[in-house]
Structure formats: C-alpha cells, structure tokens
PDB file of C-alpha atoms and ligand atoms in Angstrom:
ATOM      1  CA  UNK L 800      -2.851 -85.328 -50.437  1.00  0.00           C
ATOM      2  CA  UNK L 801      -6.440 -84.469 -50.984  1.00  0.00           C
ATOM      3  CA  UNK L 802      -8.875 -87.539 -51.257  1.00  0.00           C
ATOM      4  CA  UNK L 803     -10.306 -88.861 -54.418  1.00  0.00           C
ATOM      5  CA  UNK L 804     -13.883 -87.563 -54.719  1.00  0.00           C
ATOM      6  CA  UNK L 805     -14.658 -88.845 -58.340  1.00  0.00           C
ATOM      7  CA  UNK L 806     -13.188 -91.829 -60.252  1.00  0.00           C
ATOM      8  CA  UNK L 807     -13.936 -93.400 -63.630  1.00  0.00           C
ATOM      9  CA  UNK L 808     -12.559 -97.052 -63.942  1.00  0.00           C
ATOM     10  CA  UNK L 809     -12.566 -98.332 -67.585  1.00  0.00           C
ATOM     11  CA  UNK L 810     -15.694 -96.713 -68.459  1.00  0.00           C
ATOM     12  CA  UNK L 811     -17.185 -97.658 -71.811  1.00  0.00           C
ATOM     13  CA  UNK L 812     -20.741 -96.534 -72.722  1.00  0.00           C
ATOM     14  CA  UNK L 813     -22.829 -96.896 -75.799  1.00  0.00           C
ATOM     15  CA  UNK L 814     -25.978 -95.165 -76.405  1.00  0.00           C
ATOM     16  CA  UNK L 815     -29.069 -97.490 -77.259  1.00  0.00           C
ATOM     17  CA  UNK L 816     -29.789 -97.264 -80.970  1.00  0.00           C
ATOM     18  CA  UNK L 817     -26.225 -96.388 -81.869  1.00  0.00           C
ATOM     19  CA  UNK L 818     -25.776 -97.849 -85.516  1.00  0.00           C
ATOM     20  CA  UNK L 819     -23.751-101.156 -85.735  1.00  0.00           C
ATOM     21  CA  UNK L 820     -20.781 -99.078 -87.457  1.00  0.00           C
ATOM     22  CA  UNK L 821     -21.165 -96.246 -85.016  1.00  0.00           C
ATOM     23  CA  UNK L 822     -18.597 -95.835 -82.107  1.00  0.00           C
ATOM     24  CA  UNK L 823     -19.194 -96.051 -78.282  1.00  0.00           C
ATOM     25  CA  UNK L 824     -19.658 -92.447 -76.887  1.00  0.00           C
ATOM     26  CA  UNK L 825     -16.968 -93.177 -74.224  1.00  0.00           C
ATOM     27  CA  UNK L 826     -14.381 -95.774 -74.846  1.00  0.00           C
ATOM     28  CA  UNK L 827     -12.405 -97.198 -71.804  1.00  0.00           C
ATOM     29  CA  UNK L 828     -12.108 -93.812 -69.809  1.00  0.00           C
ATOM     30  CA  UNK L 829     -10.126 -93.893 -66.575  1.00  0.00           C
ATOM     31  CA  UNK L 830      -9.629 -90.763 -64.435  1.00  0.00           C
ATOM     32  CA  UNK L 831      -9.795 -89.663 -60.911  1.00  0.00           C
ATOM     33  CA  UNK L 832     -10.472 -86.333 -59.538  1.00  0.00           C
ATOM     34  CA  UNK L 833      -9.313 -85.065 -56.043  1.00  0.00           C
ATOM     35  CA  UNK L 834     -11.145 -82.892 -53.666  1.00  0.00           C
ATOM     36  CA  UNK L 835     -10.974 -79.202 -54.488  1.00  0.00           C
ATOM     37  CA  UNK L 836      -9.670 -79.881 -58.038  1.00  0.00           C
ATOM     38  CA  UNK L 837     -10.875 -77.790 -60.937  1.00  0.00           C
ATOM     39  CA  UNK L 838     -10.889 -79.735 -64.058  1.00  0.00           C
ATOM     40  CA  UNK L 839     -11.822 -78.491 -67.458  1.00  0.00           C
ATOM     41  CA  UNK L 840     -13.004 -80.798 -70.180  1.00  0.00           C
ATOM     42  CA  UNK L 841     -12.163 -79.975 -73.602  1.00  0.00           C
ATOM     43  CA  UNK L 842     -12.668 -81.572 -77.096  1.00  0.00           C
ATOM     44  CA  UNK L 843     -14.222 -81.217 -80.493  1.00  0.00           C
ATOM     45  CA  UNK L 844     -17.975 -81.587 -81.040  1.00  0.00           C
ATOM     46  CA  UNK L 845     -19.067 -85.265 -80.295  1.00  0.00           C
ATOM     47  CA  UNK L 846     -16.136 -85.976 -78.347  1.00  0.00           C
ATOM     48  CA  UNK L 847     -17.940 -87.300 -75.499  1.00  0.00           C
ATOM     49  CA  UNK L 848     -17.850 -84.339 -73.055  1.00  0.00           C
ATOM     50  CA  UNK L 849     -21.794 -84.296 -72.216  1.00  0.00           C
ATOM     51  CA  UNK L 850     -21.788 -87.914 -71.954  1.00  0.00           C
ATOM     52  CA  UNK L 851     -18.949 -87.790 -69.324  1.00  0.00           C
ATOM     53  CA  UNK L 852     -20.847 -85.330 -67.284  1.00  0.00           C
ATOM     54  CA  UNK L 853     -24.055 -87.413 -67.493  1.00  0.00           C
ATOM     55  CA  UNK L 854     -21.978 -90.324 -66.074  1.00  0.00           C
ATOM     56  CA  UNK L 855     -20.743 -87.987 -63.057  1.00  0.00           C
ATOM     57  CA  UNK L 856     -24.449 -87.085 -62.109  1.00  0.00           C
ATOM     58  CA  UNK L 857     -25.930 -90.370 -62.750  1.00  0.00           C
ATOM     59  CA  UNK L 858     -28.194 -89.209 -65.710  1.00  0.00           C
ATOM     60  CA  UNK L 859     -26.418 -92.103 -67.333  1.00  0.00           C
ATOM     61  CA  UNK L 860     -27.362 -95.137 -66.772  1.00  0.00           C
ATOM     62  CA  UNK L 861     -30.289 -93.823 -64.703  1.00  0.00           C
ATOM     63  CA  UNK L 862     -32.154 -91.764 -67.359  1.00  0.00           C
ATOM     64  CA  UNK L 863     -30.483 -92.956 -70.610  1.00  0.00           C
ATOM     65  CA  UNK L 864     -30.587 -96.349 -72.211  1.00  0.00           C
ATOM     66  CA  UNK L 865     -27.336 -97.896 -73.251  1.00  0.00           C
ATOM     67  CA  UNK L 866     -24.479-100.385 -72.415  1.00  0.00           C
ATOM     68  CA  UNK L 867     -22.272 -99.393 -69.682  1.00  0.00           C
ATOM     69  CA  UNK L 868     -18.983-101.240 -68.619  1.00  0.00           C
ATOM     70  CA  UNK L 869     -16.580-100.152 -66.074  1.00  0.00           C
ATOM     71  CA  UNK L 870     -17.480 -98.156 -62.788  1.00  0.00           C
ATOM     72  CA  UNK L 871     -17.961 -94.552 -61.559  1.00  0.00           C
ATOM     73  CA  UNK L 872     -17.232 -93.908 -58.059  1.00  0.00           C
ATOM     74  CA  UNK L 873     -18.444 -90.675 -56.377  1.00  0.00           C
ATOM     75  CA  UNK L 874     -17.061 -90.441 -53.130  1.00  0.00           C
ATOM     76  CA  UNK L 875     -15.717 -93.784 -53.107  1.00  0.00           C
ATOM     77  CA  UNK L 876     -19.329 -95.446 -53.789  1.00  0.00           C
ATOM     78  CA  UNK L 877     -20.252 -96.784 -56.930  1.00  0.00           C
ATOM     79  CA  UNK L 878     -23.103 -94.562 -58.779  1.00  0.00           C
ATOM     80  CA  UNK L 879     -25.069 -97.683 -59.417  1.00  0.00           C
ATOM     81  CA  UNK L 880     -25.679 -97.842 -55.667  1.00  0.00           C
ATOM     82  CA  UNK L 881     -26.461 -94.305 -54.908  1.00  0.00           C
ATOM     83  CA  UNK L 882     -30.207 -93.349 -55.186  1.00  0.00           C
ATOM     84  CA  UNK L 883     -30.783 -90.709 -58.005  1.00  0.00           C
ATOM     85  CA  UNK L 884     -32.092 -88.108 -55.457  1.00  0.00           C
ATOM     86  CA  UNK L 885     -29.174 -88.634 -53.131  1.00  0.00           C
ATOM     87  CA  UNK L 886     -26.526 -88.239 -56.035  1.00  0.00           C
ATOM     88  CA  UNK L 887     -28.177 -85.041 -57.090  1.00  0.00           C
ATOM     89  CA  UNK L 888     -27.282 -83.726 -53.712  1.00  0.00           C
ATOM     90  CA  UNK L 889     -23.608 -84.970 -54.092  1.00  0.00           C
ATOM     91  CA  UNK L 890     -23.060 -83.759 -57.715  1.00  0.00           C
ATOM     92  CA  UNK L 891     -24.607 -80.685 -58.728  1.00  0.00           C
ATOM     93  CA  UNK L 892     -25.373 -80.024 -62.191  1.00  0.00           C
ATOM     94  CA  UNK L 893     -25.711 -77.096 -64.663  1.00  0.00           C
ATOM     95  CA  UNK L 894     -26.151 -77.054 -68.069  1.00  0.00           C
ATOM     96  CA  UNK L 895     -25.993 -74.744 -71.197  1.00  0.00           C
ATOM     97  CA  UNK L 896     -29.846 -73.445 -71.037  1.00  0.00           C
ATOM     98  CA  UNK L 897     -30.383 -71.878 -67.662  1.00  0.00           C
ATOM     99  CA  UNK L 898     -34.081 -71.657 -68.433  1.00  0.00           C
ATOM    100  CA  UNK L 899     -34.564 -75.143 -68.861  1.00  0.00           C
ATOM    101  CA  UNK L 900     -33.118 -75.723 -65.357  1.00  0.00           C
ATOM    102  CA  UNK L 901     -35.624 -73.312 -63.496  1.00  0.00           C
ATOM    103  CA  UNK L 902     -39.036 -74.173 -62.623  1.00  0.00           C
ATOM    104  CA  UNK L 903     -40.271 -72.286 -59.729  1.00  0.00           C
ATOM    105  CA  UNK L 904     -42.214 -68.981 -59.427  1.00  0.00           C
ATOM    106  CA  UNK L 905     -39.770 -67.107 -57.436  1.00  0.00           C
ATOM    107  CA  UNK L 906     -35.874 -67.223 -57.225  1.00  0.00           C
ATOM    108  CA  UNK L 907     -36.699 -67.885 -53.462  1.00  0.00           C
ATOM    109  CA  UNK L 908     -38.571 -71.012 -54.064  1.00  0.00           C
ATOM    110  CA  UNK L 909     -36.054 -72.050 -56.901  1.00  0.00           C
ATOM    111  CA  UNK L 910     -33.355 -72.057 -54.270  1.00  0.00           C
ATOM    112  CA  UNK L 911     -35.460 -73.845 -51.702  1.00  0.00           C
ATOM    113  CA  UNK L 912     -36.776 -76.681 -54.158  1.00  0.00           C
ATOM    114  CA  UNK L 913     -33.483 -78.829 -54.214  1.00  0.00           C
ATOM    115  CA  UNK L 914     -32.813 -79.009 -50.213  1.00  0.00           C
ATOM    116  CA  UNK L 915     -36.563 -79.496 -49.721  1.00  0.00           C
ATOM    117  CA  UNK L 916     -36.544 -82.574 -51.902  1.00  0.00           C
ATOM    118  CA  UNK L 917     -33.541 -83.855 -50.073  1.00  0.00           C
ATOM    119  CA  UNK L 918     -35.794 -83.265 -46.881  1.00  0.00           C
ATOM    120  CA  UNK L 919     -33.392 -80.974 -45.341  1.00  0.00           C
ATOM    121  CA  UNK L 920     -34.677 -79.320 -42.093  1.00  0.00           C
ATOM    122  CA  UNK L 921     -36.209 -75.847 -42.833  1.00  0.00           C
ATOM    123  CA  UNK L 922     -33.859 -73.664 -40.676  1.00  0.00           C
ATOM    124  CA  UNK L 923     -30.817 -75.419 -42.547  1.00  0.00           C
ATOM    125  CA  UNK L 924     -32.486 -74.475 -45.894  1.00  0.00           C
ATOM    126  CA  UNK L 925     -33.037 -70.848 -44.856  1.00  0.00           C
ATOM    127  CA  UNK L 926     -29.405 -70.685 -43.695  1.00  0.00           C
ATOM    128  CA  UNK L 927     -28.296 -72.187 -47.053  1.00  0.00           C
ATOM    129  CA  UNK L 928     -30.312 -70.028 -48.810  1.00  0.00           C
ATOM    130  CA  UNK L 929     -28.999 -66.906 -47.070  1.00  0.00           C
ATOM    131  CA  UNK L 930     -25.339 -67.870 -47.644  1.00  0.00           C
ATOM    132  CA  UNK L 931     -25.835 -68.742 -51.091  1.00  0.00           C
ATOM    133  CA  UNK L 932     -27.651 -65.338 -52.186  1.00  0.00           C
ATOM    134  CA  UNK L 933     -24.637 -63.642 -50.622  1.00  0.00           C
ATOM    135  CA  UNK L 934     -21.929 -65.723 -52.556  1.00  0.00           C
ATOM    136  CA  UNK L 935     -23.957 -65.560 -55.750  1.00  0.00           C
ATOM    137  CA  UNK L 936     -24.986 -61.893 -55.582  1.00  0.00           C
ATOM    138  CA  UNK L 937     -28.587 -62.637 -56.289  1.00  0.00           C
ATOM    139  CA  UNK L 938     -30.132 -61.399 -53.087  1.00  0.00           C
ATOM    140  CA  UNK L 939     -31.871 -58.563 -55.268  1.00  0.00           C
ATOM    141  CA  UNK L 940     -33.792 -61.098 -57.390  1.00  0.00           C
ATOM    142  CA  UNK L 941     -35.064 -62.892 -54.360  1.00  0.00           C
ATOM    143  CA  UNK L 942     -38.688 -62.321 -55.161  1.00  0.00           C
ATOM    144  CA  UNK L 943     -38.630 -62.172 -58.865  1.00  0.00           C
ATOM    145  CA  UNK L 944     -39.918 -64.883 -61.222  1.00  0.00           C
ATOM    146  CA  UNK L 945     -36.628 -66.640 -62.584  1.00  0.00           C
ATOM    147  CA  UNK L 946     -38.255 -66.206 -66.075  1.00  0.00           C
ATOM    148  CA  UNK L 947     -38.016 -62.369 -65.868  1.00  0.00           C
ATOM    149  CA  UNK L 948     -34.105 -62.600 -65.351  1.00  0.00           C
ATOM    150  CA  UNK L 949     -31.335 -62.076 -67.946  1.00  0.00           C
ATOM    151  CA  UNK L 950     -29.700 -65.148 -69.132  1.00  0.00           C
ATOM    152  CA  UNK L 951     -26.612 -64.385 -67.153  1.00  0.00           C
ATOM    153  CA  UNK L 952     -28.796 -63.986 -63.943  1.00  0.00           C
ATOM    154  CA  UNK L 953     -30.637 -67.104 -64.729  1.00  0.00           C
ATOM    155  CA  UNK L 954     -27.625 -69.070 -64.828  1.00  0.00           C
ATOM    156  CA  UNK L 955     -26.464 -67.420 -61.696  1.00  0.00           C
ATOM    157  CA  UNK L 956     -29.855 -68.751 -60.026  1.00  0.00           C
ATOM    158  CA  UNK L 957     -29.427 -72.174 -61.642  1.00  0.00           C
ATOM    159  CA  UNK L 958     -26.113 -72.565 -60.014  1.00  0.00           C
ATOM    160  CA  UNK L 959     -27.403 -71.133 -56.874  1.00  0.00           C
ATOM    161  CA  UNK L 960     -30.372 -73.660 -56.700  1.00  0.00           C
ATOM    162  CA  UNK L 961     -27.729 -76.346 -56.914  1.00  0.00           C
ATOM    163  CA  UNK L 962     -25.511 -74.834 -54.367  1.00  0.00           C
ATOM    164  CA  UNK L 963     -28.214 -74.992 -51.698  1.00  0.00           C
ATOM    165  CA  UNK L 964     -28.193 -78.676 -52.131  1.00  0.00           C
ATOM    166  CA  UNK L 965     -24.364 -78.378 -50.827  1.00  0.00           C
ATOM    167  CA  UNK L 966     -22.927 -80.711 -53.473  1.00  0.00           C
ATOM    168  CA  UNK L 967     -19.295 -81.577 -53.159  1.00  0.00           C
ATOM    169  CA  UNK L 968     -18.713 -81.715 -56.896  1.00  0.00           C
ATOM    170  CA  UNK L 969     -20.232 -79.238 -59.311  1.00  0.00           C
ATOM    171  CA  UNK L 970     -20.509 -80.470 -63.109  1.00  0.00           C
ATOM    172  CA  UNK L 971     -21.006 -77.799 -65.528  1.00  0.00           C
ATOM    173  CA  UNK L 972     -21.827 -78.570 -69.212  1.00  0.00           C
ATOM    174  CA  UNK L 973     -21.278 -75.515 -71.367  1.00  0.00           C
ATOM    175  CA  UNK L 974     -22.917 -73.263 -68.862  1.00  0.00           C
ATOM    176  CA  UNK L 975     -21.834 -70.129 -70.497  1.00  0.00           C
ATOM    177  CA  UNK L 976     -22.655 -71.046 -74.216  1.00  0.00           C
ATOM    178  CA  UNK L 977     -26.001 -68.962 -74.023  1.00  0.00           C
ATOM    179  CA  UNK L 978     -24.540 -65.999 -72.342  1.00  0.00           C
ATOM    180  CA  UNK L 979     -22.980 -62.612 -73.692  1.00  0.00           C
ATOM    181  CA  UNK L 980     -19.286 -61.775 -72.731  1.00  0.00           C
ATOM    182  CA  UNK L 981     -20.377 -60.073 -69.563  1.00  0.00           C
ATOM    183  CA  UNK L 982     -22.567 -62.917 -68.447  1.00  0.00           C
ATOM    184  CA  UNK L 983     -19.740 -65.363 -69.341  1.00  0.00           C
ATOM    185  CA  UNK L 984     -17.374 -63.624 -67.459  1.00  0.00           C
ATOM    186  CA  UNK L 985     -19.241 -63.482 -64.270  1.00  0.00           C
ATOM    187  CA  UNK L 986     -20.172 -67.100 -64.431  1.00  0.00           C
ATOM    188  CA  UNK L 987     -16.527 -67.750 -64.827  1.00  0.00           C
ATOM    189  CA  UNK L 988     -15.790 -65.552 -61.681  1.00  0.00           C
ATOM    190  CA  UNK L 989     -18.553 -67.189 -59.569  1.00  0.00           C
ATOM    191  CA  UNK L 990     -17.128 -70.770 -60.442  1.00  0.00           C
ATOM    192  CA  UNK L 991     -13.750 -69.625 -59.517  1.00  0.00           C
ATOM    193  CA  UNK L 992     -14.908 -68.375 -56.231  1.00  0.00           C
ATOM    194  CA  UNK L 993     -16.897 -71.719 -55.633  1.00  0.00           C
ATOM    195  CA  UNK L 994     -13.771 -73.420 -56.138  1.00  0.00           C
ATOM    196  CA  UNK L 995     -11.208 -71.196 -54.365  1.00  0.00           C
ATOM    197  CA  UNK L 996     -13.195 -70.112 -51.279  1.00  0.00           C
ATOM    198  CA  UNK L 997     -15.774 -72.750 -50.968  1.00  0.00           C
ATOM    199  CA  UNK L 998     -13.438 -75.707 -51.797  1.00  0.00           C
ATOM    200  CA  UNK L 999     -15.890 -77.168 -54.279  1.00  0.00           C
ATOM    201  CA  UNK L1000     -14.666 -79.714 -56.771  1.00  0.00           C
ATOM    202  CA  UNK L1001     -15.491 -78.348 -60.242  1.00  0.00           C
ATOM    203  CA  UNK L1002     -16.040 -80.239 -63.541  1.00  0.00           C
ATOM    204  CA  UNK L1003     -16.264 -77.752 -66.263  1.00  0.00           C
ATOM    205  CA  UNK L1004     -17.046 -78.462 -69.983  1.00  0.00           C
ATOM    206  CA  UNK L1005     -16.672 -75.419 -72.203  1.00  0.00           C
ATOM    207  CA  UNK L1006     -15.470 -74.308 -75.632  1.00  0.00           C
ATOM    208  CA  UNK L1007     -13.764 -71.104 -74.172  1.00  0.00           C
ATOM    209  CA  UNK L1008     -10.344 -72.613 -73.854  1.00  0.00           C
ATOM    210  CA  UNK L1009      -8.414 -69.567 -73.375  1.00  0.00           C
ATOM    211  CA  UNK L1010     -10.860 -68.372 -70.542  1.00  0.00           C
ATOM    212  CA  UNK L1011     -10.767 -71.661 -69.030  1.00  0.00           C
ATOM    213  CA  UNK L1012      -6.756 -71.803 -69.129  1.00  0.00           C
ATOM    214  CA  UNK L1013      -6.561 -68.950 -66.564  1.00  0.00           C
ATOM    215  CA  UNK L1014      -8.703 -70.754 -63.875  1.00  0.00           C
ATOM    216  CA  UNK L1015      -8.581 -74.601 -64.214  1.00  0.00           C
ATOM    217  CA  UNK L1016      -6.023 -76.695 -62.383  1.00  0.00           C
ATOM    218  CA  UNK L1017      -5.899 -79.408 -65.053  1.00  0.00           C
ATOM    219  CA  UNK L1018      -7.368 -80.311 -68.479  1.00  0.00           C
ATOM    220  CA  UNK L1019      -8.758 -83.429 -69.808  1.00  0.00           C
ATOM    221  CA  UNK L1020      -8.856 -83.657 -73.394  1.00  0.00           C
ATOM    222  CA  UNK L1021     -11.350 -85.907 -75.133  1.00  0.00           C
ATOM    223  CA  UNK L1022     -11.237 -87.302 -78.672  1.00  0.00           C
ATOM    224  CA  UNK L1023     -13.928 -89.755 -80.003  1.00  0.00           C
ATOM    225  CA  UNK L1024     -14.806 -90.802 -76.734  1.00  0.00           C
ATOM    226  CA  UNK L1025     -11.276 -91.412 -75.309  1.00  0.00           C
ATOM    227  CA  UNK L1026      -9.026 -89.274 -73.128  1.00  0.00           C
ATOM    228  CA  UNK L1027      -6.075 -88.180 -75.077  1.00  0.00           C
ATOM    229  CA  UNK L1028      -4.511 -85.835 -72.791  1.00  0.00           C
ATOM    230  CA  UNK L1029      -4.915 -85.191 -69.187  1.00  0.00           C
ATOM    231  CA  UNK L1030      -2.589 -82.666 -67.337  1.00  0.00           C
ATOM    232  CA  UNK L1031      -1.923 -78.831 -66.407  1.00  0.00           C
ATOM    233  CA  UNK L1032      -2.964 -76.295 -68.961  1.00  0.00           C
ATOM    234  CA  UNK L1033       0.941 -76.084 -69.563  1.00  0.00           C
ATOM    235  CA  UNK L1034       1.326 -79.780 -70.233  1.00  0.00           C
ATOM    236  CA  UNK L1035      -1.722 -80.266 -72.455  1.00  0.00           C
ATOM    237  CA  UNK L1036      -0.936 -77.140 -74.553  1.00  0.00           C
ATOM    238  CA  UNK L1037       2.673 -78.338 -75.296  1.00  0.00           C
ATOM    239  CA  UNK L1038       1.079 -81.047 -77.363  1.00  0.00           C
ATOM    240  CA  UNK L1039       0.270 -78.630 -80.150  1.00  0.00           C
ATOM    241  CA  UNK L1040       0.344 -81.291 -82.724  1.00  0.00           C
ATOM    242  CA  UNK L1041      -2.416 -83.141 -80.932  1.00  0.00           C
ATOM    243  CA  UNK L1042      -4.517 -80.082 -80.795  1.00  0.00           C
ATOM    244  CA  UNK L1043      -4.161 -79.524 -84.293  1.00  0.00           C
ATOM    245  CA  UNK L1044      -5.243 -83.167 -85.235  1.00  0.00           C
ATOM    246  CA  UNK L1045      -8.436 -82.935 -83.288  1.00  0.00           C
ATOM    247  CA  UNK L1046      -9.268 -79.452 -84.834  1.00  0.00           C
ATOM    248  CA  UNK L1047      -9.063 -77.367 -81.535  1.00  0.00           C
ATOM    249  CA  UNK L1048      -7.029 -74.145 -81.302  1.00  0.00           C
ATOM    250  CA  UNK L1049      -4.697 -73.724 -78.359  1.00  0.00           C
ATOM    251  CA  UNK L1050      -4.767 -70.311 -76.909  1.00  0.00           C
ATOM    252  CA  UNK L1051      -3.467 -67.563 -78.981  1.00  0.00           C
ATOM    253  CA  UNK L1052      -0.547 -66.609 -76.839  1.00  0.00           C
ATOM    254  CA  UNK L1053       0.703 -70.449 -76.750  1.00  0.00           C
ATOM    255  CA  UNK L1054       0.540 -70.222 -80.448  1.00  0.00           C
ATOM    256  CA  UNK L1055       2.457 -67.047 -81.112  1.00  0.00           C
ATOM    257  CA  UNK L1056       5.230 -68.321 -78.497  1.00  0.00           C
ATOM    258  CA  UNK L1057       5.376 -71.651 -80.508  1.00  0.00           C
ATOM    259  CA  UNK L1058       5.846 -69.825 -83.640  1.00  0.00           C
ATOM    260  CA  UNK L1059       8.606 -67.366 -82.116  1.00  0.00           C
ATOM    261  CA  UNK L1060      10.170 -70.530 -80.690  1.00  0.00           C
ATOM    262  CA  UNK L1061      10.551 -71.957 -84.083  1.00  0.00           C
ATOM    263  CA  UNK L1062      11.682 -68.695 -85.766  1.00  0.00           C
ATOM    264  CA  UNK L1063      13.937 -67.229 -82.932  1.00  0.00           C
ATOM    265  CA  UNK L1064      14.502 -69.934 -80.515  1.00  0.00           C
ATOM    266  CA  UNK L1065      13.023 -67.666 -77.871  1.00  0.00           C
ATOM    267  CA  UNK L1066      10.964 -69.986 -75.674  1.00  0.00           C
ATOM    268  CA  UNK L1067      11.605 -72.919 -73.734  1.00  0.00           C
ATOM    269  CA  UNK L1068       9.523 -75.312 -76.102  1.00  0.00           C
ATOM    270  CA  UNK L1069       7.971 -77.383 -73.449  1.00  0.00           C
ATOM    271  CA  UNK L1070       6.653 -74.489 -71.400  1.00  0.00           C
ATOM    272  CA  UNK L1071       4.997 -71.913 -73.502  1.00  0.00           C
ATOM    273  CA  UNK L1072       2.988 -69.353 -71.768  1.00  0.00           C
ATOM    274  CA  UNK L1073      -0.790 -69.567 -71.836  1.00  0.00           C
ATOM    275  CA  UNK L1074      -2.131 -66.297 -70.866  1.00  0.00           C
ATOM    276  CA  UNK L1075      -1.154 -62.808 -72.006  1.00  0.00           C
ATOM    277  CA  UNK L1076       0.045 -62.041 -68.568  1.00  0.00           C
ATOM    278  CA  UNK L1077       2.350 -64.953 -68.468  1.00  0.00           C
ATOM    279  CA  UNK L1078       3.653 -63.928 -72.084  1.00  0.00           C
ATOM    280  CA  UNK L1079       4.409 -60.374 -70.772  1.00  0.00           C
ATOM    281  CA  UNK L1080       6.194 -61.861 -67.576  1.00  0.00           C
ATOM    282  CA  UNK L1081       8.449 -63.783 -69.856  1.00  0.00           C
ATOM    283  CA  UNK L1082       9.135 -61.106 -71.914  1.00  0.00           C
ATOM    284  CA  UNK L1083      10.102 -58.771 -69.039  1.00  0.00           C
ATOM    285  CA  UNK L1084      12.489 -61.621 -67.873  1.00  0.00           C
ATOM    286  CA  UNK L1085      14.228 -61.140 -71.052  1.00  0.00           C
ATOM    287  CA  UNK L1086      14.502 -57.490 -71.364  1.00  0.00           C
TER     288      UNK L1086
HETATM  289  N1  ATP A1611     -29.079 -89.052 -76.302  1.00  0.00           N
HETATM  290  C1  ATP A1611     -27.833 -89.879 -77.299  1.00  0.00           C
HETATM  291  N2  ATP A1611     -28.459 -90.708 -78.007  1.00  0.00           N
HETATM  292  C2  ATP A1611     -27.715 -91.366 -78.886  1.00  0.00           C
HETATM  293  N3  ATP A1611     -26.576 -90.788 -79.047  1.00  0.00           N
HETATM  294  C3  ATP A1611     -26.007 -89.754 -78.293  1.00  0.00           C
HETATM  295  C4  ATP A1611     -26.922 -89.271 -77.570  1.00  0.00           C
HETATM  296  N4  ATP A1611     -25.956 -88.202 -76.932  1.00  0.00           N
HETATM  297  C5  ATP A1611     -24.854 -88.235 -77.465  1.00  0.00           C
HETATM  298  N5  ATP A1611     -24.910 -89.103 -78.417  1.00  0.00           N
HETATM  299  C6  ATP A1611     -23.662 -89.573 -79.310  1.00  0.00           C
HETATM  300  O1  ATP A1611     -22.648 -89.887 -78.220  1.00  0.00           O
HETATM  301  C7  ATP A1611     -21.527 -89.306 -78.753  1.00  0.00           C
HETATM  302  C8  ATP A1611     -21.036 -88.235 -77.886  1.00  0.00           C
HETATM  303  O2  ATP A1611     -21.748 -87.163 -77.629  1.00  0.00           O
HETATM  304  P1  ATP A1611     -21.554 -85.920 -76.708  1.00  0.00           P
HETATM  305  O3  ATP A1611     -23.127 -85.154 -76.615  1.00  0.00           O
HETATM  306  O4  ATP A1611     -21.154 -86.764 -75.338  1.00  0.00           O
HETATM  307  O5  ATP A1611     -20.412 -85.105 -77.262  1.00  0.00           O
HETATM  308  P2  ATP A1611     -20.007 -83.642 -76.670  1.00  0.00           P
HETATM  309  O6  ATP A1611     -18.450 -83.718 -76.661  1.00  0.00           O
HETATM  310  O7  ATP A1611     -20.744 -83.097 -75.595  1.00  0.00           O
HETATM  311  O8  ATP A1611     -20.242 -82.756 -78.159  1.00  0.00           O
HETATM  312  P3  ATP A1611     -20.804 -81.193 -78.280  1.00  0.00           P
HETATM  313  O9  ATP A1611     -19.491 -80.272 -78.071  1.00  0.00           O
HETATM  314  O10 ATP A1611     -21.402 -81.052 -79.451  1.00  0.00           O
HETATM  315  O11 ATP A1611     -21.661 -80.810 -77.043  1.00  0.00           O
HETATM  316  C9  ATP A1611     -21.618 -88.574 -80.054  1.00  0.00           C
HETATM  317  O12 ATP A1611     -21.451 -89.578 -81.059  1.00  0.00           O
HETATM  318  C10 ATP A1611     -23.192 -88.418 -80.126  1.00  0.00           C
HETATM  319  O13 ATP A1611     -23.644 -88.361 -81.580  1.00  0.00           O
HETATM  320 MG1   MG A1612     -22.039 -81.439 -75.194  1.00  0.00          MG
END
C-alpha cells in the first residue's frame, strides 16, 4: 500500500473578516491522499476548493489571516512546522493565471528560479532543467521571454518552473481556466504524464468534470466547505441526486445512461458509464 503524502485531520478554516452569519470556508475536512494518486477536487463556486489548495501549500495559514483548527500533514509533518520555502519545494502550486506566476526574463531563468531559491547545487539545477524541458516539450522556448508566449505555453512553463523544484505533490487550482480547448487538452495530457510517468501525486481543481473523469483516480466533492463525496469517478457519479442538489452536472454520458436505465432498465444503476468509450463498450457488450 502506497504511503500517505497528504493528510487533513478535522480541518476548519475561517477567513478573517467573515461576517458573523457567514460560514467557515472549510468545515471539519478530513482526507488523506496516497503517493501517486491523482485526485480531482470539484464543487460549485465558493465550495472551498481554492481554500483547500491553499492549505496544501501552506499559503494558509502563512499568507492569509483567519482561524485554523485541525491539522494538515505533508509527508507526515505538520505544515505549521515546515518553513514556507521548504514547503514550496514539497508541494508545487499552479494557478489559473499563468502570467501571474511568471517573473523572469527568460524561460531558462524561470526554470532555474525555484531550485536556486532552495539552494539546490548548480549542476543539479541544470540536470533538472534539461529533463523538465524535455518532459514539458518547451525546449524551443528556452531563451524567450515567458511573457511573449501564448497562454497555453505560459501555463506549461509555469508547471515546468514548479517541476524543477521536484515537488512530490502538485496542486493545480483551475490551471486551464484561461486556456482555449487545445491549450486545455495539452495541459491535461502533461498533468497525466507527470502522474503516470513521474509518479507525481496530483491534486487538481477544475470545472471540466467530463475531461477530469477520464484521468483522475478519485474525486473529492466539496459543498459549502465540507467533503460530501469522496471516491472513484464511478462511485461519486452514482450519486446523481447529490450533484443535482449542489448544482453540478454529471458527465453527459452518465446522464444518458441513467435516463436509459429508468426508461428501459438497460444499465446497472450503480455503475453508469462516464466516458463515451465506456458507454460504447457497454453497448457493444449488449449487441
Ligand atoms: N481571501 C479571502 N478572504 C475572505 N473570504 C474568502 C477569501 N477567499 C475565499 N473566501 C471565502 O471562502 C469560501 C470558499 O472560497 P473558495 O475561494 O475556497 O471557493 P472555491 O470553491 O475555490 O470557489 P470558485 O469555484 O469560485 O473558485 C467562500 O465563501 C469565499 O467567499
Ligand atoms: Mg477557486
């Protein structure tokens, strides 16, 4: 059994200035993530997804004011006891706006920036940069200004600049929300490769549920700061009533299967297909 790399134990967080009648951003959240797992975090707006990400990388409580109870552990150590810079090397963070994450005059410098701050020896930095440029397919941009790149290219560089710090866990908060469909797909492919080939643990927040369902091992569904579902895509999407209540659509294929089930009794109700290929396979089985 793989080891636990991330653990939340009864975590409650309330941002400073939340009105008296306002709710806690996270309420008694407990979860644990194993090494190499690919976890999708979904939920409606304001559900607490970004807050959860900020607790993984230490932005909460280090850079936000508020009240925290419970504990977050990264690799078995409480984040309260890990210096911020060190935590950045263990939990890489990527956000929606790639431009806001870039600061250097060239892609080369951008990739060197993180590990230099962590005082990684020069030889090792060069080795990591060479590997990362190949994995991410960004060698051609090496000497360009990150600000001259397209949004999709910038997001690849942003991910690469985190990769050179060799984090065990990569937390991505809506990394494709500013990208076109091609940029979105290529970022999804890269995240998948980091997970499958490099064994990186992935925590991905996205609204692209259908696309996510093709890649993730597990979904955690948040609602009003609480974990309401946690399981494989098949398990969580079997709770269509819950999704309806929180106002999120299950994948179209799952919806069609469930309607067909009610009308014709044609599917096993606890195991609706999620992707088009799964649905076609099931139809093939029946023909
Ligand atoms: N910096 C902040 N200061 C005060 N309250 C905040 C802050 N950031 C988030 N909140 C509140 O915390 C709750 C959870 O917000 P969060 O941003 O984590 O949700 P989210 O699921 O990421 O939403 P979205 O899908 O819109 O990105 C919301 O009620 C929000 O208003
Ligand atoms: Mg958010």
